[in-house]
XYZ file of C-alpha atoms in Angstrom:
419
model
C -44.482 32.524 16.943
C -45.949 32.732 13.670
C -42.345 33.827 12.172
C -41.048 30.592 13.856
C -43.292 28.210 12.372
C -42.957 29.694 9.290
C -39.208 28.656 9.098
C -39.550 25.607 10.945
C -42.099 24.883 7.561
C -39.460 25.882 5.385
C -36.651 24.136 7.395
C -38.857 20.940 6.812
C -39.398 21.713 3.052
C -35.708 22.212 2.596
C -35.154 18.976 4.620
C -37.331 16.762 2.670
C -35.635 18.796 -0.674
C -31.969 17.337 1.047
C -33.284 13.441 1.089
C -35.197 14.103 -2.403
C -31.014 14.987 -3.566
C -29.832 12.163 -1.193
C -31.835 9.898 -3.238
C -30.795 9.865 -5.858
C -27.198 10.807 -5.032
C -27.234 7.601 -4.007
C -29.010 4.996 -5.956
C -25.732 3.963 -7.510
C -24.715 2.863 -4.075
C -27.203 -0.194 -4.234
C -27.538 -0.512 -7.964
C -24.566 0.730 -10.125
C -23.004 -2.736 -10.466
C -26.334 -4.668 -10.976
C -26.965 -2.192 -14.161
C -23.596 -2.690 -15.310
C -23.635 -6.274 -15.339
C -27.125 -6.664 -16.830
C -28.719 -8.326 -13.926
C -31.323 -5.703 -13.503
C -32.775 -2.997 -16.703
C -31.796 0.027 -15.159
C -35.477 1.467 -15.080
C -36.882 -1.968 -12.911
C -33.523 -1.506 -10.976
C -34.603 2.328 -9.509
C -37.803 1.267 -9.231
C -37.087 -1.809 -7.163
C -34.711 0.190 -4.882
C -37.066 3.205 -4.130
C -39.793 0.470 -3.209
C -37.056 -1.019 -0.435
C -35.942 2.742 0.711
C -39.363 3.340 1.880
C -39.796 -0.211 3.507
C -35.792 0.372 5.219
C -36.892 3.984 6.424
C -38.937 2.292 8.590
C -36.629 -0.269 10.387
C -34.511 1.886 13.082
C -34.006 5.342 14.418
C -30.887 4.680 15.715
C -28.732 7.505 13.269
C -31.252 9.661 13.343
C -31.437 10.117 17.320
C -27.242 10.487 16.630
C -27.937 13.592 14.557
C -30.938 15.038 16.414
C -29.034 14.746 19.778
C -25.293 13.981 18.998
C -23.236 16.101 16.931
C -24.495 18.865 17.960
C -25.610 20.549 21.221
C -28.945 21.709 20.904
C -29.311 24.015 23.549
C -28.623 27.422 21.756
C -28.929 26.087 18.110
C -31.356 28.392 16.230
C -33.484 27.023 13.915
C -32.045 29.181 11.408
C -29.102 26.813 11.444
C -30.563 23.752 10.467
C -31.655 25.813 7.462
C -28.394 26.848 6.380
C -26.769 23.618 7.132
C -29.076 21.793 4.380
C -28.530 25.009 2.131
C -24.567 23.614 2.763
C -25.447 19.818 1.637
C -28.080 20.555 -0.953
C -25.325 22.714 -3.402
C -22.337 20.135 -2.681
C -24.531 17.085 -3.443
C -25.662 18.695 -6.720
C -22.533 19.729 -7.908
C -21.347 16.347 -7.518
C -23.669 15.011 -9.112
C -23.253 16.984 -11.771
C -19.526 15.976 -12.025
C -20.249 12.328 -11.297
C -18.361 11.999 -8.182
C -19.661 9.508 -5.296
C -19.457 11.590 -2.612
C -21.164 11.018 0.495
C -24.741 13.006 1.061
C -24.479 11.628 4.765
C -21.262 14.113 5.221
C -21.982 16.677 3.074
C -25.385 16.388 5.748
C -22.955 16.590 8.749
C -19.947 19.330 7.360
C -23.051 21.950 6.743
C -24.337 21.204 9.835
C -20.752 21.675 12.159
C -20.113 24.251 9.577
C -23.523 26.507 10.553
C -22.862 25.634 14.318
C -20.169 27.335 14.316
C -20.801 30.099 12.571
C -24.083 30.378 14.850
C -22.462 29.379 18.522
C -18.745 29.085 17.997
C -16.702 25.472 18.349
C -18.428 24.910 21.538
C -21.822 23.893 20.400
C -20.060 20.584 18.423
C -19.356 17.673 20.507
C -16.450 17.063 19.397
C -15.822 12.912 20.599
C -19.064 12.462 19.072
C -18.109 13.675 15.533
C -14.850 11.455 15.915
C -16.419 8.114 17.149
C -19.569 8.063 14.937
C -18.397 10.480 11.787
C -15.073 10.403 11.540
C -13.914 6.816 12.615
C -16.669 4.999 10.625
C -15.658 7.612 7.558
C -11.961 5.891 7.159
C -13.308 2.064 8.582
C -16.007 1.867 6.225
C -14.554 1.780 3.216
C -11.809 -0.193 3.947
C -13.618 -2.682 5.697
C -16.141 -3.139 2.735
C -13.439 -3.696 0.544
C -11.451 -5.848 2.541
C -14.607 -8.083 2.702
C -15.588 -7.252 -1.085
C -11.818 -8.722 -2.083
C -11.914 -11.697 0.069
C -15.162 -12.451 -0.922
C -14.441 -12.224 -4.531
C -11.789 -14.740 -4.448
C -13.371 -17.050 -2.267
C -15.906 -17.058 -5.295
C -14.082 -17.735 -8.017
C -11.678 -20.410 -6.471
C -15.188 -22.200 -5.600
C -15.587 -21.992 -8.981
C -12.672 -22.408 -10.856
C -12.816 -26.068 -11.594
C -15.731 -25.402 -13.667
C -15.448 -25.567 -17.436
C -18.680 -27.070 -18.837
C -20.343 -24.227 -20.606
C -23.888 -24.820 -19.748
C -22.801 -25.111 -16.276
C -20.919 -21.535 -16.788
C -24.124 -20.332 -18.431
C -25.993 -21.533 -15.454
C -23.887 -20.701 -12.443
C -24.027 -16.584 -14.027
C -27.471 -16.699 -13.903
C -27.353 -17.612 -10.049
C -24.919 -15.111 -9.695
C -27.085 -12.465 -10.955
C -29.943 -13.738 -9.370
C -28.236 -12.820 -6.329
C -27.071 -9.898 -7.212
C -30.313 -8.757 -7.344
C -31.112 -9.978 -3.731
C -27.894 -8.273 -2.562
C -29.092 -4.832 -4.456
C -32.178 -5.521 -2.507
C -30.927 -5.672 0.439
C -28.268 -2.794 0.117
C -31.376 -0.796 -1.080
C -32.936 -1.738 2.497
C -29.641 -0.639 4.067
C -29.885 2.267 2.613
C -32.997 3.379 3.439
C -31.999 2.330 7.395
C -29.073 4.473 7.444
C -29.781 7.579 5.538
C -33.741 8.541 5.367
C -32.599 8.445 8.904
C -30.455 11.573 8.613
C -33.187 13.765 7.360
C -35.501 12.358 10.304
C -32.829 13.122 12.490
C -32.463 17.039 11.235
C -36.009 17.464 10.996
C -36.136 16.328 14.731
C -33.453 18.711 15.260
C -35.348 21.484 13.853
C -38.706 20.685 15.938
C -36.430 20.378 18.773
C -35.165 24.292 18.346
C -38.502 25.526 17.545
C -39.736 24.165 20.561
C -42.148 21.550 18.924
C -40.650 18.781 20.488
C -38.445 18.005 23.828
C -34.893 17.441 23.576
C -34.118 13.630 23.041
C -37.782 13.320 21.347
C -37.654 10.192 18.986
C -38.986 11.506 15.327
C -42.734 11.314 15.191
C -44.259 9.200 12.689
C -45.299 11.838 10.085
C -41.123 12.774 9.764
C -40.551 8.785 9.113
C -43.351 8.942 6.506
C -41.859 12.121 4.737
C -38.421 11.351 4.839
C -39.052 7.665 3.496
C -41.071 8.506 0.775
C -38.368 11.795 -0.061
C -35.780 9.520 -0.511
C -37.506 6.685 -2.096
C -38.533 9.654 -5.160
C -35.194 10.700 -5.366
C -34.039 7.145 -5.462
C -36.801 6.274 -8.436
C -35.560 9.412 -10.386
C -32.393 7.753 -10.621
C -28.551 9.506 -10.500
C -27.796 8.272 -13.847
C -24.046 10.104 -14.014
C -22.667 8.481 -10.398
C -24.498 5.330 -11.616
C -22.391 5.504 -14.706
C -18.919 6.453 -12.470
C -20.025 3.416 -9.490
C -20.369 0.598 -12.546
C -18.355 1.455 -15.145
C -15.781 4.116 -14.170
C -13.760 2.271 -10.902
C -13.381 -1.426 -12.279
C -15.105 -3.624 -15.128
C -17.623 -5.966 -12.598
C -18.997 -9.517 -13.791
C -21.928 -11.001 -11.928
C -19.780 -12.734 -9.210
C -17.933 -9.584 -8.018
C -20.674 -7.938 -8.269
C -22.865 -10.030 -5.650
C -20.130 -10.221 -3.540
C -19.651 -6.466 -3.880
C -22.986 -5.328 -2.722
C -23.717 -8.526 -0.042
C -20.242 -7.370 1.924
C -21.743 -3.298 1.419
C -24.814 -4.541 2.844
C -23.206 -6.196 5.830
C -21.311 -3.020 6.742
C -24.298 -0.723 6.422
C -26.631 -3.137 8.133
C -24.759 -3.267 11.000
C -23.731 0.214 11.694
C -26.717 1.439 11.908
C -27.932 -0.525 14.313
C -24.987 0.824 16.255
C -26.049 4.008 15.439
C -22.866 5.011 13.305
C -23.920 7.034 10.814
C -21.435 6.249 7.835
C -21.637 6.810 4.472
C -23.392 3.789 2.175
C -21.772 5.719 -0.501
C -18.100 5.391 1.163
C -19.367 1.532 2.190
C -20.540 0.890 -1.595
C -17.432 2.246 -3.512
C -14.796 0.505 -1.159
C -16.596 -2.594 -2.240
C -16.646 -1.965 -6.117
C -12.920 -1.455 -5.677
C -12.092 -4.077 -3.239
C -14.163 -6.704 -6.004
C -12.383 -5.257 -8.795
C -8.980 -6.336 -6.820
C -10.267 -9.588 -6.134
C -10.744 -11.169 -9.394
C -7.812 -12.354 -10.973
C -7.116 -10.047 -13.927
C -9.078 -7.623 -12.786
C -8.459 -3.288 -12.649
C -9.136 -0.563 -10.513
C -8.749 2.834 -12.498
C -7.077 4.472 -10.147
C -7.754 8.086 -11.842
C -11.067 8.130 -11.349
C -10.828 6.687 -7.970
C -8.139 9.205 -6.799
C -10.899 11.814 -8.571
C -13.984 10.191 -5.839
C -10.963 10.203 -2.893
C -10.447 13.686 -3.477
C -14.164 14.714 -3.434
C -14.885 12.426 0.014
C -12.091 14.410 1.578
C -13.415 17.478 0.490
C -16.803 16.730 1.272
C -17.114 18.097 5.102
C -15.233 21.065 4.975
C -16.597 22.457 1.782
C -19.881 21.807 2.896
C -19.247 23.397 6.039
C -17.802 26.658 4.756
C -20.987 26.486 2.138
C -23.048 26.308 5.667
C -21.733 28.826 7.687
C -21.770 31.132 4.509
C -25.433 30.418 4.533
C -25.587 30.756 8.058
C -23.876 34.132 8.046
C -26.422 35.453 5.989
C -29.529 33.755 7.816
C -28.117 35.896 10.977
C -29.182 38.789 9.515
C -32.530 38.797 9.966
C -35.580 38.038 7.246
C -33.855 39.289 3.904
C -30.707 36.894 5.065
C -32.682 33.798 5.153
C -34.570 35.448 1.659
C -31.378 35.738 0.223
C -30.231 32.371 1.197
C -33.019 30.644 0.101
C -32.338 32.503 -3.344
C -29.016 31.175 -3.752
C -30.346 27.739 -3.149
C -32.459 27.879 -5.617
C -30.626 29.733 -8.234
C -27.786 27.823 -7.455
C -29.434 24.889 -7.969
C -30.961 25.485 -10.836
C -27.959 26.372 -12.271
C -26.199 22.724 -11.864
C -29.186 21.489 -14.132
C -28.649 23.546 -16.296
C -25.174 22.942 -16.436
C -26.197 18.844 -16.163
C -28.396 19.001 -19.250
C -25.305 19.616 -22.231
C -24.309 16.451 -21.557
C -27.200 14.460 -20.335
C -27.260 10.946 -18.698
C -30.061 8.778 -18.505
C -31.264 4.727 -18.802
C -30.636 4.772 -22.137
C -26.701 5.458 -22.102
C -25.782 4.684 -18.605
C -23.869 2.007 -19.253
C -21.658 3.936 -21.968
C -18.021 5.277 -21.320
C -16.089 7.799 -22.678
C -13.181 5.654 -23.092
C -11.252 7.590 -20.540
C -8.389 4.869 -19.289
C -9.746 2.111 -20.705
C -6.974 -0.367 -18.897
C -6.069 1.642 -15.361
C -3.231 3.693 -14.905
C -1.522 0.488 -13.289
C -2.492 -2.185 -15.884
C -0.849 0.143 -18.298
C 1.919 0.557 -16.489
C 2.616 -3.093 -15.566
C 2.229 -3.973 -19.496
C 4.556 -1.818 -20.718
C 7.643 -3.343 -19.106
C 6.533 -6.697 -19.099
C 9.420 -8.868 -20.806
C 8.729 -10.484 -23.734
C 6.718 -13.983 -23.538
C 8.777 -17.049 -23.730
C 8.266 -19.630 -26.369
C 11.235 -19.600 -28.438
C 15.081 -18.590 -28.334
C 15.893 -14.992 -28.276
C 17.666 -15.309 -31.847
C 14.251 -16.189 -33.189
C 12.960 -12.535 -31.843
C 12.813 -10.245 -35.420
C 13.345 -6.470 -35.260
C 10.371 -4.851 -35.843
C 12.182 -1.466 -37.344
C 11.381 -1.655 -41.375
C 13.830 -0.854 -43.850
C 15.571 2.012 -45.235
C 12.997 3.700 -47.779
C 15.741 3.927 -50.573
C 16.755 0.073 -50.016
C 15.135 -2.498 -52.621
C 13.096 -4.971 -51.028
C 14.570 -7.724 -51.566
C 13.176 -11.518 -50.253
C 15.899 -13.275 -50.254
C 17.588 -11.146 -47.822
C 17.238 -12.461 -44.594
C 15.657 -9.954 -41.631
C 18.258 -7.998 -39.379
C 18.588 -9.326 -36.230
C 17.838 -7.252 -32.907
């Protein structure tokens, strides 16, 4: 018994060490495009959104009674597993971090989680319709849906506004527009401290549940709705400068307007799922919307490369987590110098990515830089360079732009060669 509650301790540590990472995974999701279009300072902006994490922590535990009791049976699950699971989404969140890449934390969560399962109790301890109504569905429908909303939303906008020319009037209407911007990062920042604090209340239930602290179906008791609030709100407050940097800068070039309607339609998505209990990804919900604004305004880009770069890691995201889980998992079976072991690679691995993080550090101070990689989009360029020439004049009027032979005089009265 003692052994047990020993690991159940550091099952709860390693959870809380999960939504600390989640945190701050994440706080691009509700305030990327407020930094970028200098609605918020980008200290205030991580400080208002850890306050609302903690408050939104506290609003549902609809997702977290979907992990505890939903994906996957509990009835044979060691509590070994949960530990190896988070071991999974801890080292996938970092290293994308480190690379920059909005991945979802809510799915790493879930692929170390099937991916230890299985390892522990083969395919049958995963309920499988589960995983495809509440993980898998709301995966490909979030994003989409966001950005559907996002686009429509974004041209709704600036058709409202396109009669207007008077420039105090401009000056005035992109102040409102920030101004509510900042009550849509609020209340994305809410959202996501419904939806995803819940997932680490949800696999600390899980882990009580195992140990035989709690019954089976237990809600999560108040102190795990404390913790994993305040985890996340930390994480949130330190602030993951580099996917900041990728969310507002990197997919589009955001003004005030797409940006509101950006994070209100985000918002909308998030809020309601998890009231339904679907436990999708605010980062998947967030980024469809940056895109699906950056396609609404007229004149405005999506850089595809660095989207097809975040598309890549989101469909990577569950199964590498899940291999990194059952690895860990593998070596947790083993007995007391597994879980040692694993624990060591956790940390060494961890330690590791910041090391790695700190040759080319991001912070406040130069989040809002680039490195001038695709500038214009990979389409944009694309389009521009066989656009026809603009019309304005007869085509004999067009002048060859090839200069002279080097051994010809230059002479003025010559008249240019035509094309």
């Amino acid at each position: 018994m003692e052994h047990i509650t020993l690991l159940l301790a550091i099952v709860v540590v390693t959870a809380l060490v999960f939504d600390f990472t989640n945190g701050f995974h994440d706080t691009a999701n509700a305030m990327a495009t407020t930094i970028s279009t200098g609605a918020m300072k980008p200290k205030t902006a991580v400080a208002m959104s850890a306050v609302l994490n903690l408050i939104g922590a506290f609003l549902s535990v609809e997702v977290a009674k979907t992990i505890s009791g939903g994906i996957v049976n509990e009835d044979g699950i060691r509590t070994e597993v949960i530990f190896a699971a988070l071991v999974g989404a801890i080292l996938w969140n970092l290293l994308t971090w480190l690379l920059g890449l909005p991945s979802s934390s809510s799915h790493a969560l879930f692929g170390g989680l099937i991916g230890a399962a299985v390892m522990s109790a083969g395919w049958s301890s995963i309920n499988g319709g589960t995983v495809v109504t509440k993980v898998l569905l709301p995966a490909i429908a979030a994003p989409l849906v966001a950005g559907l909303a996002a686009m429509l939303a974004t041209r709704l906008t600036y058709r409202i506004n396109r009669n207007v020319t008077d420039p105090n009037q401009l000056k005035s209407t992109a102040k409102g527009y920030r101004a509510g911007q900042i009550a849509s990062a609020g209340l994305v920042s809410l959202a996501h401290g419904t939806n995803d604090a819940q997932k680490t209340m949800g696999i600390i239930t899980l882990a009580l549940v195992t140990g035989g602290v709690l019954a089976p179906g237990s809600n999560p008791p108040m102190w795990v709705i404390v913790s994993a609030g305040v985890a996340i709100a930390l994480g949130t407050y330190l602030g993951g400068w580099r996917i900041i940097r990728t969310m507002g800068k990197g997919l589009t070039d955001l003004q005030p307007p797409q940006g509101f309607a950006a994070q209100t339609s985000a918002a909308t998505v998030i809020l309601a799922s998890s009231h339904l209990g679907f436990s999708l990804s605010t980062t998947q919900s967030c980024s469809g919307a940056v895109m699906g604004s950056g396609l609404g305004r007229k004149g405005g880009v999506v850089r595809w490369s660095t989207a097809t770069r975040m598309f890549v890691a989101w469909g990577l995201t569950l199964p590498a987590a899940g291999l990194i889980g059952a690895g860990a998992e593998f070596l947790t079976k083993q007995g007391p110098w597994g879980i040692a072991v694993t624990a060591v690679i956790l940390v060494g691995g961890s330690f590791a990515i910041w090391l790695a993080s700190r040759r080319q550090p991001v912070d406040h101070t130069n989040v809002n830089e680039t490195d001038g990689d695709e500038p214009q989009g990979v389409v944009t360029t694309a389009i521009a360079a066989v656009q026809p020439p603009p019309v304005g004049g007869p085509a004999s009027d067009v002048m060859t732009t090839i200069p002279a032979p080097a051994s010809a005089p230059d002479d003025p009265a010559r008249p240019p060669a035509k094309v």
